mmCIF file of C-alpha atoms in Angstrom:
data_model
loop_
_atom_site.group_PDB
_atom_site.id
_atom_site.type_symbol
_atom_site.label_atom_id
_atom_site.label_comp_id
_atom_site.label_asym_id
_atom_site.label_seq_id
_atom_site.Cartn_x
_atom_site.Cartn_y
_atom_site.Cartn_z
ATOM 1 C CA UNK A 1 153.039 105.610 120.983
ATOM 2 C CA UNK A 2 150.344 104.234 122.975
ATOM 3 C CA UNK A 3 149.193 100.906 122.320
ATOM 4 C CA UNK A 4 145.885 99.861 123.318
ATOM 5 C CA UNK A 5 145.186 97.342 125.834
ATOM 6 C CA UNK A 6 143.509 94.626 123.628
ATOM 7 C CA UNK A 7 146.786 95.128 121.219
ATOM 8 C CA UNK A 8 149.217 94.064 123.917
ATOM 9 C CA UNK A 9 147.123 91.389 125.107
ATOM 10 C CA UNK A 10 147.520 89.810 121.405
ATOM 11 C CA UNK A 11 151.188 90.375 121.714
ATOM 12 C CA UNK A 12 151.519 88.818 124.950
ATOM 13 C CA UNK A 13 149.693 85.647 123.414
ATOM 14 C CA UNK A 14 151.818 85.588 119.880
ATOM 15 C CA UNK A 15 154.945 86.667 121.443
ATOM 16 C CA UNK A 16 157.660 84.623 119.683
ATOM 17 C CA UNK A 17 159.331 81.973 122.199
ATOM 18 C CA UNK A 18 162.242 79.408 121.888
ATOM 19 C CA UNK A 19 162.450 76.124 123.033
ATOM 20 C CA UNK A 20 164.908 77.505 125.329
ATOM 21 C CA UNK A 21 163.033 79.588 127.035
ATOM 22 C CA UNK A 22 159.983 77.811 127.329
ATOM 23 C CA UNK A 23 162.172 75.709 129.368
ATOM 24 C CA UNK A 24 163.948 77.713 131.195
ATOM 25 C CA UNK A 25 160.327 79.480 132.220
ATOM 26 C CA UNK A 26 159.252 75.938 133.379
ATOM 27 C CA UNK A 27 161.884 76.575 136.700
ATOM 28 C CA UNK A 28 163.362 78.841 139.076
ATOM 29 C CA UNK A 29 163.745 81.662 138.944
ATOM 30 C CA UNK A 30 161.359 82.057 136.171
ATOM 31 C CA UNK A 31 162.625 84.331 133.645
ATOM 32 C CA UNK A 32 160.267 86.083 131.320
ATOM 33 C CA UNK A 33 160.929 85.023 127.451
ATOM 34 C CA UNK A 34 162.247 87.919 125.964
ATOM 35 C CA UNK A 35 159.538 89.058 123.811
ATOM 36 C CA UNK A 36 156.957 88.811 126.443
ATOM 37 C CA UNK A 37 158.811 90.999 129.122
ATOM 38 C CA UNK A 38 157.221 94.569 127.741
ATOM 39 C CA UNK A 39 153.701 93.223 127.118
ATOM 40 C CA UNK A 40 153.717 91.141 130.715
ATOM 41 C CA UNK A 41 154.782 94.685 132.066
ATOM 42 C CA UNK A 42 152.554 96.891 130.718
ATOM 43 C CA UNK A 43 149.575 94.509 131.713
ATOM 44 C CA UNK A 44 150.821 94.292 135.183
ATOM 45 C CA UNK A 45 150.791 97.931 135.359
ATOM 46 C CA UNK A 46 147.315 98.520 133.733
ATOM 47 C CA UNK A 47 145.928 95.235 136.098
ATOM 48 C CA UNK A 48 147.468 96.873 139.426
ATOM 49 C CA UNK A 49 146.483 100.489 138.511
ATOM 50 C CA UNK A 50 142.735 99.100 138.753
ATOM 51 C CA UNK A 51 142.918 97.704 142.197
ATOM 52 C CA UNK A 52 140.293 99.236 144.200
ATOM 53 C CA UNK A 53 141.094 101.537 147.465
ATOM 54 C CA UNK A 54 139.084 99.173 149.349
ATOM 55 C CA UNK A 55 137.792 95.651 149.164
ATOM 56 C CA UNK A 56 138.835 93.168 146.776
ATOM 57 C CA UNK A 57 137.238 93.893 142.923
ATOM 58 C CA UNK A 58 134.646 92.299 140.723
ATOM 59 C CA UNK A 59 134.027 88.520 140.524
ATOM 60 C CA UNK A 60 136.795 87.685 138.375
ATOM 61 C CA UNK A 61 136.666 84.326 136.177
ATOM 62 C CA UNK A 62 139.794 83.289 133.931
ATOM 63 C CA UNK A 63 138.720 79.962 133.315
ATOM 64 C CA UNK A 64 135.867 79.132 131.283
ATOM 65 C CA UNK A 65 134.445 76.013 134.018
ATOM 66 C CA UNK A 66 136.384 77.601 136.947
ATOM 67 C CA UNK A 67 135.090 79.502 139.546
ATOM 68 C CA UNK A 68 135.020 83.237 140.099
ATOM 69 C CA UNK A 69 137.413 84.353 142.273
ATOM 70 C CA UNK A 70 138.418 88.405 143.485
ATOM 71 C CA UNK A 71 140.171 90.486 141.014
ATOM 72 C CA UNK A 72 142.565 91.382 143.462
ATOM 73 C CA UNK A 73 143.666 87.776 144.082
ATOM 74 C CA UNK A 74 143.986 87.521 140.164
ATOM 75 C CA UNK A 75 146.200 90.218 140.001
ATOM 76 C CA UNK A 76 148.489 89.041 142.995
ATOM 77 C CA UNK A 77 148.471 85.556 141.276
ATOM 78 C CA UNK A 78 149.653 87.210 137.643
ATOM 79 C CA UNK A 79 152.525 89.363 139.548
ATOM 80 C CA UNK A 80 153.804 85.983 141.089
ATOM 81 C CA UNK A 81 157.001 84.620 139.448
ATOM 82 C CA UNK A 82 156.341 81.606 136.749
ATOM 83 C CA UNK A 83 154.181 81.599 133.754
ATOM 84 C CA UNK A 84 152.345 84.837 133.101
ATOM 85 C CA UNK A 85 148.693 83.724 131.426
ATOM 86 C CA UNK A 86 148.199 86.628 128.666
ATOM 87 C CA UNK A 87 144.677 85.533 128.864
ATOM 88 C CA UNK A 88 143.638 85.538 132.381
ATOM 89 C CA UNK A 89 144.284 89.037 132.211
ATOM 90 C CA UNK A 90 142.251 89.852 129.608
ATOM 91 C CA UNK A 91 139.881 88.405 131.769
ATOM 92 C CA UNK A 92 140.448 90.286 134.390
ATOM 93 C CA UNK A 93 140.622 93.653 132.217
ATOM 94 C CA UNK A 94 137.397 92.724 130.966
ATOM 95 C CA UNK A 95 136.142 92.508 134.737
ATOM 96 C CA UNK A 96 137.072 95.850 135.406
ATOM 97 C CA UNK A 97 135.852 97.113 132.284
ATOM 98 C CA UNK A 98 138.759 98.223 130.559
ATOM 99 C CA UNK A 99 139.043 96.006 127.898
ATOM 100 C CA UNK A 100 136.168 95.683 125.578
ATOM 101 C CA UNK A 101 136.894 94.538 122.253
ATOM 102 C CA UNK A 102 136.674 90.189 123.266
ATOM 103 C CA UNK A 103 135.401 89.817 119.507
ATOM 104 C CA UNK A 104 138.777 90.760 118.666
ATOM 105 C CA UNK A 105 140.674 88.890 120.921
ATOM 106 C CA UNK A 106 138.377 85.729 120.323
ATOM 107 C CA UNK A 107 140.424 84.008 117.633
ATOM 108 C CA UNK A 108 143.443 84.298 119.778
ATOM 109 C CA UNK A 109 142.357 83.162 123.124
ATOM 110 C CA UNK A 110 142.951 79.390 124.473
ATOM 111 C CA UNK A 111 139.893 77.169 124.789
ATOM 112 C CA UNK A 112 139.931 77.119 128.273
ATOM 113 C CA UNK A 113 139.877 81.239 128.566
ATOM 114 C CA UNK A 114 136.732 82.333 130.554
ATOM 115 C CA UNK A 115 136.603 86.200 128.730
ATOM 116 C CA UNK A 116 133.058 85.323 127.496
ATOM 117 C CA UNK A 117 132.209 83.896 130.586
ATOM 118 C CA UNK A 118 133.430 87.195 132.356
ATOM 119 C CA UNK A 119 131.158 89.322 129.857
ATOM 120 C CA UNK A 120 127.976 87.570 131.541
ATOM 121 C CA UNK A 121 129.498 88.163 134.661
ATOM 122 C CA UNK A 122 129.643 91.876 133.852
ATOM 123 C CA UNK A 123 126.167 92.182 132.551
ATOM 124 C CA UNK A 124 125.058 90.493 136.012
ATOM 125 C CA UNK A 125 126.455 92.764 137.819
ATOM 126 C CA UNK A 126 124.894 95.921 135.996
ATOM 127 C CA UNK A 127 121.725 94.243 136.634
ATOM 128 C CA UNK A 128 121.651 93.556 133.078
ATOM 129 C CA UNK A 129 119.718 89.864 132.309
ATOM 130 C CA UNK A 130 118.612 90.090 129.019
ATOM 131 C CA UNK A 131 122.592 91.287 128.143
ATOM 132 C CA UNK A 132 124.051 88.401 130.698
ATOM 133 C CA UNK A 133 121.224 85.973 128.721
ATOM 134 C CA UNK A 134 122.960 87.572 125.263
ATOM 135 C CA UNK A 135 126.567 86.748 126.293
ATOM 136 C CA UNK A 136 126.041 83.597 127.257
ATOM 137 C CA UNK A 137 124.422 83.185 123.795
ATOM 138 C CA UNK A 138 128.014 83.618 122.353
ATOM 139 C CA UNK A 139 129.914 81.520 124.768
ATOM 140 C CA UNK A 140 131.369 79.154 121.700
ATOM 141 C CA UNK A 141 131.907 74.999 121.878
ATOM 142 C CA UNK A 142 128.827 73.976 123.260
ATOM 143 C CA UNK A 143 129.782 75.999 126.546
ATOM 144 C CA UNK A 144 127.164 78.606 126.332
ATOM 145 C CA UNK A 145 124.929 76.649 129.928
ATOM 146 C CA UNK A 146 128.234 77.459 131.812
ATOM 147 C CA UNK A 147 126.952 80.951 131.318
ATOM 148 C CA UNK A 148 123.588 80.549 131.496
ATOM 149 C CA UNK A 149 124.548 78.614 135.303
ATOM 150 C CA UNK A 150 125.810 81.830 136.051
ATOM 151 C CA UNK A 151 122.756 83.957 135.557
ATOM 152 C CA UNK A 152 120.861 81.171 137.079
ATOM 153 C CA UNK A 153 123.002 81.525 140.526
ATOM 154 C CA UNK A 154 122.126 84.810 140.532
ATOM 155 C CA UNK A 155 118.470 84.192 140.141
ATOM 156 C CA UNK A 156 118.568 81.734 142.475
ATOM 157 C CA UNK A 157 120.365 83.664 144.893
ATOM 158 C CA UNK A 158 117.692 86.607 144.888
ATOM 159 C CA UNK A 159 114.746 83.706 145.249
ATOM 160 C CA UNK A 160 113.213 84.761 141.492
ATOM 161 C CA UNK A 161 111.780 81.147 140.772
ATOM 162 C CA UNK A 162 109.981 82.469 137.606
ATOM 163 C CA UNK A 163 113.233 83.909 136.087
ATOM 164 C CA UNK A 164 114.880 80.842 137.051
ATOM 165 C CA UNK A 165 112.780 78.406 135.680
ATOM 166 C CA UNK A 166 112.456 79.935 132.623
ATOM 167 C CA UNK A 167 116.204 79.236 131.893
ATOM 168 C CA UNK A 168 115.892 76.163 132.643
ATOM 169 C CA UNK A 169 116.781 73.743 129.750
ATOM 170 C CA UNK A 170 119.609 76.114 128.865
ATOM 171 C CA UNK A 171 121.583 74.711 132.077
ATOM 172 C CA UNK A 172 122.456 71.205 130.999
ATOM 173 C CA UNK A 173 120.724 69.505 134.345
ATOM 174 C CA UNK A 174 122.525 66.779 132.579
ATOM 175 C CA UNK A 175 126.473 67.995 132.939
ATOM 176 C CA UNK A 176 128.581 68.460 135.752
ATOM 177 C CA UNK A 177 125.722 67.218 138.402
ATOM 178 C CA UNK A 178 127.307 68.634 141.521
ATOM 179 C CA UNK A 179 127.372 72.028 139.916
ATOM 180 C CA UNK A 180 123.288 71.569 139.043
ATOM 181 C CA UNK A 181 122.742 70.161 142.457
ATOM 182 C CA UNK A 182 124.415 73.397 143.648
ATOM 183 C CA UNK A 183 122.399 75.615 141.447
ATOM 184 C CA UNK A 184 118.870 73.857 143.274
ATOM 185 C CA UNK A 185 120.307 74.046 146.559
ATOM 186 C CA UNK A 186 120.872 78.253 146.160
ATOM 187 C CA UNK A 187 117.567 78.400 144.469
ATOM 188 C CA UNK A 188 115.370 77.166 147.927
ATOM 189 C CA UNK A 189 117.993 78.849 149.917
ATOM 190 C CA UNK A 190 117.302 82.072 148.168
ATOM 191 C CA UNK A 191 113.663 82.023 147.773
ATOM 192 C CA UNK A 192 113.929 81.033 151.764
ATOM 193 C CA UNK A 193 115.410 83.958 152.234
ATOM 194 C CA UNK A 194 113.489 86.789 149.897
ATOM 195 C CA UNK A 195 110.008 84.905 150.151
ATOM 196 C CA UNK A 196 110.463 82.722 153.383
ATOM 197 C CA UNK A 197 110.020 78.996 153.934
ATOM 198 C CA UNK A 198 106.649 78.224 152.675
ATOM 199 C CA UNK A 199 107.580 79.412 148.592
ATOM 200 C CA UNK A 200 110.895 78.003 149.229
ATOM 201 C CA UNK A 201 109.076 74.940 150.391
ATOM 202 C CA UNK A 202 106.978 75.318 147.243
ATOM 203 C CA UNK A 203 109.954 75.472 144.597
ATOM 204 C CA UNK A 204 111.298 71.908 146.250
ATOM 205 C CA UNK A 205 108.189 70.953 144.809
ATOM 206 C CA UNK A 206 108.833 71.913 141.839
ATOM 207 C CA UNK A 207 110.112 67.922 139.858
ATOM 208 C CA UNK A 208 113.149 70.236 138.327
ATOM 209 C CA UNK A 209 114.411 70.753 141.969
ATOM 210 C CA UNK A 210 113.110 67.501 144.107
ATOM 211 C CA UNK A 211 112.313 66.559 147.538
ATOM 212 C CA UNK A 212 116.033 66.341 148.186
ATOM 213 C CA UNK A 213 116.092 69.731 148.440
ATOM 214 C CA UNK A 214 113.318 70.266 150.506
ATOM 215 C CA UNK A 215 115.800 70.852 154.185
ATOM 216 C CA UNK A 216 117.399 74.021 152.466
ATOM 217 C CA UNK A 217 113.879 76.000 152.472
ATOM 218 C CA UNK A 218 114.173 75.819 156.424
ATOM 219 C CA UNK A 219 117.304 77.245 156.715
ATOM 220 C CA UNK A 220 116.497 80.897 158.230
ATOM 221 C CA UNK A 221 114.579 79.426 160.595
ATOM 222 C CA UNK A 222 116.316 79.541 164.446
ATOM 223 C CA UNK A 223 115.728 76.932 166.614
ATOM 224 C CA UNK A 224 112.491 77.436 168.455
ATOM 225 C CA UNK A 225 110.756 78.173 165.323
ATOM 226 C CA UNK A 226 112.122 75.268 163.293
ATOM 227 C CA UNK A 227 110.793 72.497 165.996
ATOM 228 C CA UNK A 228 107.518 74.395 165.743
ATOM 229 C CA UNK A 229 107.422 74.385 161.960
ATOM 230 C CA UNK A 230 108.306 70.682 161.936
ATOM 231 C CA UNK A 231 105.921 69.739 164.497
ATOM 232 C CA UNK A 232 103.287 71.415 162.835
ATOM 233 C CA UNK A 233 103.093 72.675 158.593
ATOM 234 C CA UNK A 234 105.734 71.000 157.660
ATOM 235 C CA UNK A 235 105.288 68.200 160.075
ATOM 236 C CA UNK A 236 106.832 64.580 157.885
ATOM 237 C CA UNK A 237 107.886 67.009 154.582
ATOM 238 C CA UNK A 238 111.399 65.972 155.504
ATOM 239 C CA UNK A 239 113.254 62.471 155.942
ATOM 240 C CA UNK A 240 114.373 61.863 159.365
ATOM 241 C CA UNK A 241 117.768 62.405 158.138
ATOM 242 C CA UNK A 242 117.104 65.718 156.831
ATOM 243 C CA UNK A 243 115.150 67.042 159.982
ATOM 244 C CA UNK A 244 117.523 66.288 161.909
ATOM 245 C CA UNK A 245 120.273 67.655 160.269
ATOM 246 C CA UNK A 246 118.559 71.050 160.251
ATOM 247 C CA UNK A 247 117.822 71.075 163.619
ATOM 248 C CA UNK A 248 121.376 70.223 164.564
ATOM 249 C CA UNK A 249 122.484 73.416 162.411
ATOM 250 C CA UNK A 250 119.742 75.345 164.485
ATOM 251 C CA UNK A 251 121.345 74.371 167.581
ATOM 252 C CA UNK A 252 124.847 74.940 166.589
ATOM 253 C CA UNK A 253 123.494 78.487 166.129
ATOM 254 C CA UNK A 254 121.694 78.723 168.614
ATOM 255 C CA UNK A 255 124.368 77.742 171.360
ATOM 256 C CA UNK A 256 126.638 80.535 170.321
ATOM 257 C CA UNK A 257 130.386 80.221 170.715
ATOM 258 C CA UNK A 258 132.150 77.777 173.492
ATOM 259 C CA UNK A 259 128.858 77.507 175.627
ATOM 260 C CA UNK A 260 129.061 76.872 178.860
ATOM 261 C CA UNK A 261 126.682 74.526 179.159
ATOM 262 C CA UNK A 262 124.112 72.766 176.679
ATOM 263 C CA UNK A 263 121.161 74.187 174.974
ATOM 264 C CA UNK A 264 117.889 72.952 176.310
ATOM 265 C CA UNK A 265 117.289 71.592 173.005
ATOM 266 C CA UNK A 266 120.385 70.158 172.523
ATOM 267 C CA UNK A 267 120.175 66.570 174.512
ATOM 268 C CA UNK A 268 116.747 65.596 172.497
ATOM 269 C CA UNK A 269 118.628 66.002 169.179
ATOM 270 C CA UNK A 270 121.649 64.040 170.034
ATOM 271 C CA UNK A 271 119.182 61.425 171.707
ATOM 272 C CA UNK A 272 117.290 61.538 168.370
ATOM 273 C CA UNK A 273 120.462 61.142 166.161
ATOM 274 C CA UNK A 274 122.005 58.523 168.343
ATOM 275 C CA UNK A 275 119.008 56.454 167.980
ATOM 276 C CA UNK A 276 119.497 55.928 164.339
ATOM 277 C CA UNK A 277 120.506 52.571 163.521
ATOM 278 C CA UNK A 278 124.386 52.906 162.460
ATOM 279 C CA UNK A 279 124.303 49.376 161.090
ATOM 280 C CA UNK A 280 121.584 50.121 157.802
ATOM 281 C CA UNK A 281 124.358 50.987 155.818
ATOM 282 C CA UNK A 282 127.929 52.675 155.812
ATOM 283 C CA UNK A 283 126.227 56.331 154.255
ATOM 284 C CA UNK A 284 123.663 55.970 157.679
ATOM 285 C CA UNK A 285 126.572 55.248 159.647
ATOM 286 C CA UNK A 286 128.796 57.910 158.331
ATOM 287 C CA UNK A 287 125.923 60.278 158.425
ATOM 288 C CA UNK A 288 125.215 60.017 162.071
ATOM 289 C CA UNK A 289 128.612 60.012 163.165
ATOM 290 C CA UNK A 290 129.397 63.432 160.767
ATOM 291 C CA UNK A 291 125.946 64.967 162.155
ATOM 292 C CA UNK A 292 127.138 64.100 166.560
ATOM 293 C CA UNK A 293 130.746 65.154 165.427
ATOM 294 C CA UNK A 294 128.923 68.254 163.877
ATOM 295 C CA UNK A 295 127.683 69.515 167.110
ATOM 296 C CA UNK A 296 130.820 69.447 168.940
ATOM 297 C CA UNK A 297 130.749 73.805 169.148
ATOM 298 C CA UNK A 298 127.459 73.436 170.732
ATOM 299 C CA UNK A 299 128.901 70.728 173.462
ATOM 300 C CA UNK A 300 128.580 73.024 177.355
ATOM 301 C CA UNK A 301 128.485 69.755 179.069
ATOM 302 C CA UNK A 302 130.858 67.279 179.890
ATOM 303 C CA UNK A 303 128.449 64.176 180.094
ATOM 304 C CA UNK A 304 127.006 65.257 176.539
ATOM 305 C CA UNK A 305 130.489 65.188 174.987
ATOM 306 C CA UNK A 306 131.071 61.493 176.883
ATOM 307 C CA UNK A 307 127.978 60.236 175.523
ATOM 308 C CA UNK A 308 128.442 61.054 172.238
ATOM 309 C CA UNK A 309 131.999 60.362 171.797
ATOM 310 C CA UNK A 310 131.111 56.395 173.296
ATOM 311 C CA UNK A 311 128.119 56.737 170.929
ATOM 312 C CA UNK A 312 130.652 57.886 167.273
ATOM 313 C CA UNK A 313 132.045 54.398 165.454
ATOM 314 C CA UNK A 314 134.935 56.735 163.244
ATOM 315 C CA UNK A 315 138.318 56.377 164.936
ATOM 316 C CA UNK A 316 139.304 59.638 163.741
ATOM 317 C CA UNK A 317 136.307 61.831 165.592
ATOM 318 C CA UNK A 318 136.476 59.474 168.787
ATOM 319 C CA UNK A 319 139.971 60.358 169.139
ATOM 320 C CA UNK A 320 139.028 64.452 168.409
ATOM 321 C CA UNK A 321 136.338 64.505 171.048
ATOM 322 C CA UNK A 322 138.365 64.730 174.241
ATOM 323 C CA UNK A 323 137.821 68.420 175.160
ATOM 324 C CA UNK A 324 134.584 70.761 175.294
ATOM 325 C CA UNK A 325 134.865 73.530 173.057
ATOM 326 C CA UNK A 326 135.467 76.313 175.866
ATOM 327 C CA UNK A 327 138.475 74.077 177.155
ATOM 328 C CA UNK A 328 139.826 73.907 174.060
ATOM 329 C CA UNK A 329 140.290 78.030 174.079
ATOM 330 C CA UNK A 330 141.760 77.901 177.356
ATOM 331 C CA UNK A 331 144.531 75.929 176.336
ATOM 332 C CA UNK A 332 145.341 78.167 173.496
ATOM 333 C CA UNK A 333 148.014 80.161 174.438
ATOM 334 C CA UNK A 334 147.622 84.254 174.540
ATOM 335 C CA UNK A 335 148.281 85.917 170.983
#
């Protein structure tokens, strides 16, 4: 008889199990309760049978805040001895689109299960917004912006401000504020990127993203034409702070890997950060010493890497900056 896959999912997650085993499942070695060894092993079968030839699978999310991981990692974790989690694969079944019926399912999934989640996953990556926009709808317990953050990542991350903006109240700026500050961050990094740094300028601008924000739309920029933007267009649109740190990431680029000597741009930057006052405040002083620490891969010459590790006031990096980056390889021993 064959069962179908949304059947043996529910008889994973009602499977009958004593005290005893429960226990005993807790600890090495592990064993399966009893009435969950044929469901776990049919899953495990249907999971692995879906694993691509080649790469790694669909975004795959099990847990309804976590964050989206390979399908192919899922899998390895659910064939790993210890507790098999009936409902992180329906999750990932529903990635790979061979379980459909969630409705179903929905009164017998945990809380924390991210299958509706996974459905606006799906319909993002068909393309589909108004049906990623739908299933987030019916993303239950007050949940449905952690969906909605998803299809505004995806926005962001293809630079469609319009799109993204009109979503806007459905993300809950107010709840988890890293994950918001996130979502702003890959929406001028994105528009940077598909409409270059004057719109991604723009949509800092914007009092739903902020000022803050403002360094990301420079980030395709290389080196020569980042001091040229700064000294000119977007001359004082960012802190001193924030210019410099972009200009130290355009160096580190620029100077490729174990230079062997600086960039010409490189001294006036570390002059520039070394000049800030380290005693304003701890955050200055652990910015400036994270930012000359920072440009360690760019270090060719010896004299820069002296001045800068007299210049650092955390014990930790002063003790780290002893070798240039290209002496550091040499040491390594041959693989």
């Amino acid at each position: 008889m064959v069962v179908a896959l949304t059947d043996l999912v529910v008889a994973g997650l009602t499977a009958p199990v004593t005290e005893d085993e429960r226990v005993a499942a807790s600890k090495p070695p592990y064993p399966v309760p009893a009435a969950r060894v044929g469901p776990r092993a049919r899953l495990l079968g249907e999971l692995t049978s879906r694993l691509p030839s080649e790469g790694d699978g669909p975004r795959t999310v099990t847990r309804i805040k976590g964050t989206p991981v390979r399908y192919r990692d899922v899998v390895a974790s659910l064939g790993r001895p210890g507790r098999f989690d009936f409902a992180d694969a329906a999750c990932a079944l529903i990635a790979v689109g061979a379980l459909h019926d969630v409705d179903a399912l929905a009164g017998f999934l945990p809380s924390y299960s991210g299958a509706r989640r996974q459905q606006v996953l799906n319909r993002l990556a068909d393309d589909d917004l108004a049906g990623a926009r739908a299933a987030a709808e019916r993303i239950g317990d007050g949940l449905s912006w952690v969906g909605y953050r998803d299809i505004g990542a995806a926005l962001a991350d293809r630079g469609d401000t319009t799109e993204f903006f009109r979503d806007w109240k459905r993300y809950a700026a107010t709840r988890d504020r890293h994950g918001i500050a996130e979502l702003r961050r890959r929406l001028v990094t994105g528009t940077a990127r598909a409409a270059g740094w004057r719109a991604a300028l723009a949509a800092s601008e914007d009092p739903r993203v902020g000022p803050g924000f403002a360094r990301f739309a420079l980030c395709t920029l290389d080196i020569e034409d980042l001091r040229r933007v700064l000294t000119g267009e977007a001359a004082g649109v960012l802190s001193e702070t924030d210019e410099l740190t972009v200009l130290a990431n355009a160096v580190r680029i620029a100077s490729g890997h174990n230079p062997g000597h600086d960039h010409p741009h490189l001294a006036e930057i570390v002059d520039r950060i070394i000049a800030v006052d380290p005693t304003t405040d701890k955050a200055t002083m652990r910015w400036r010493d994270a930012e000359l620490f920072g440009l360690w891969p760019a270090f060719g010459n010896q004299a820069t890497l002296d001045r800068v590790r007299a210049a650092v006031r955390t014990p930790q990096y002063r003790r780290e900056l002893k070798l240039l980056p290209r002496n550091v390889h040499e040491l390594r021993p041959m693989p």
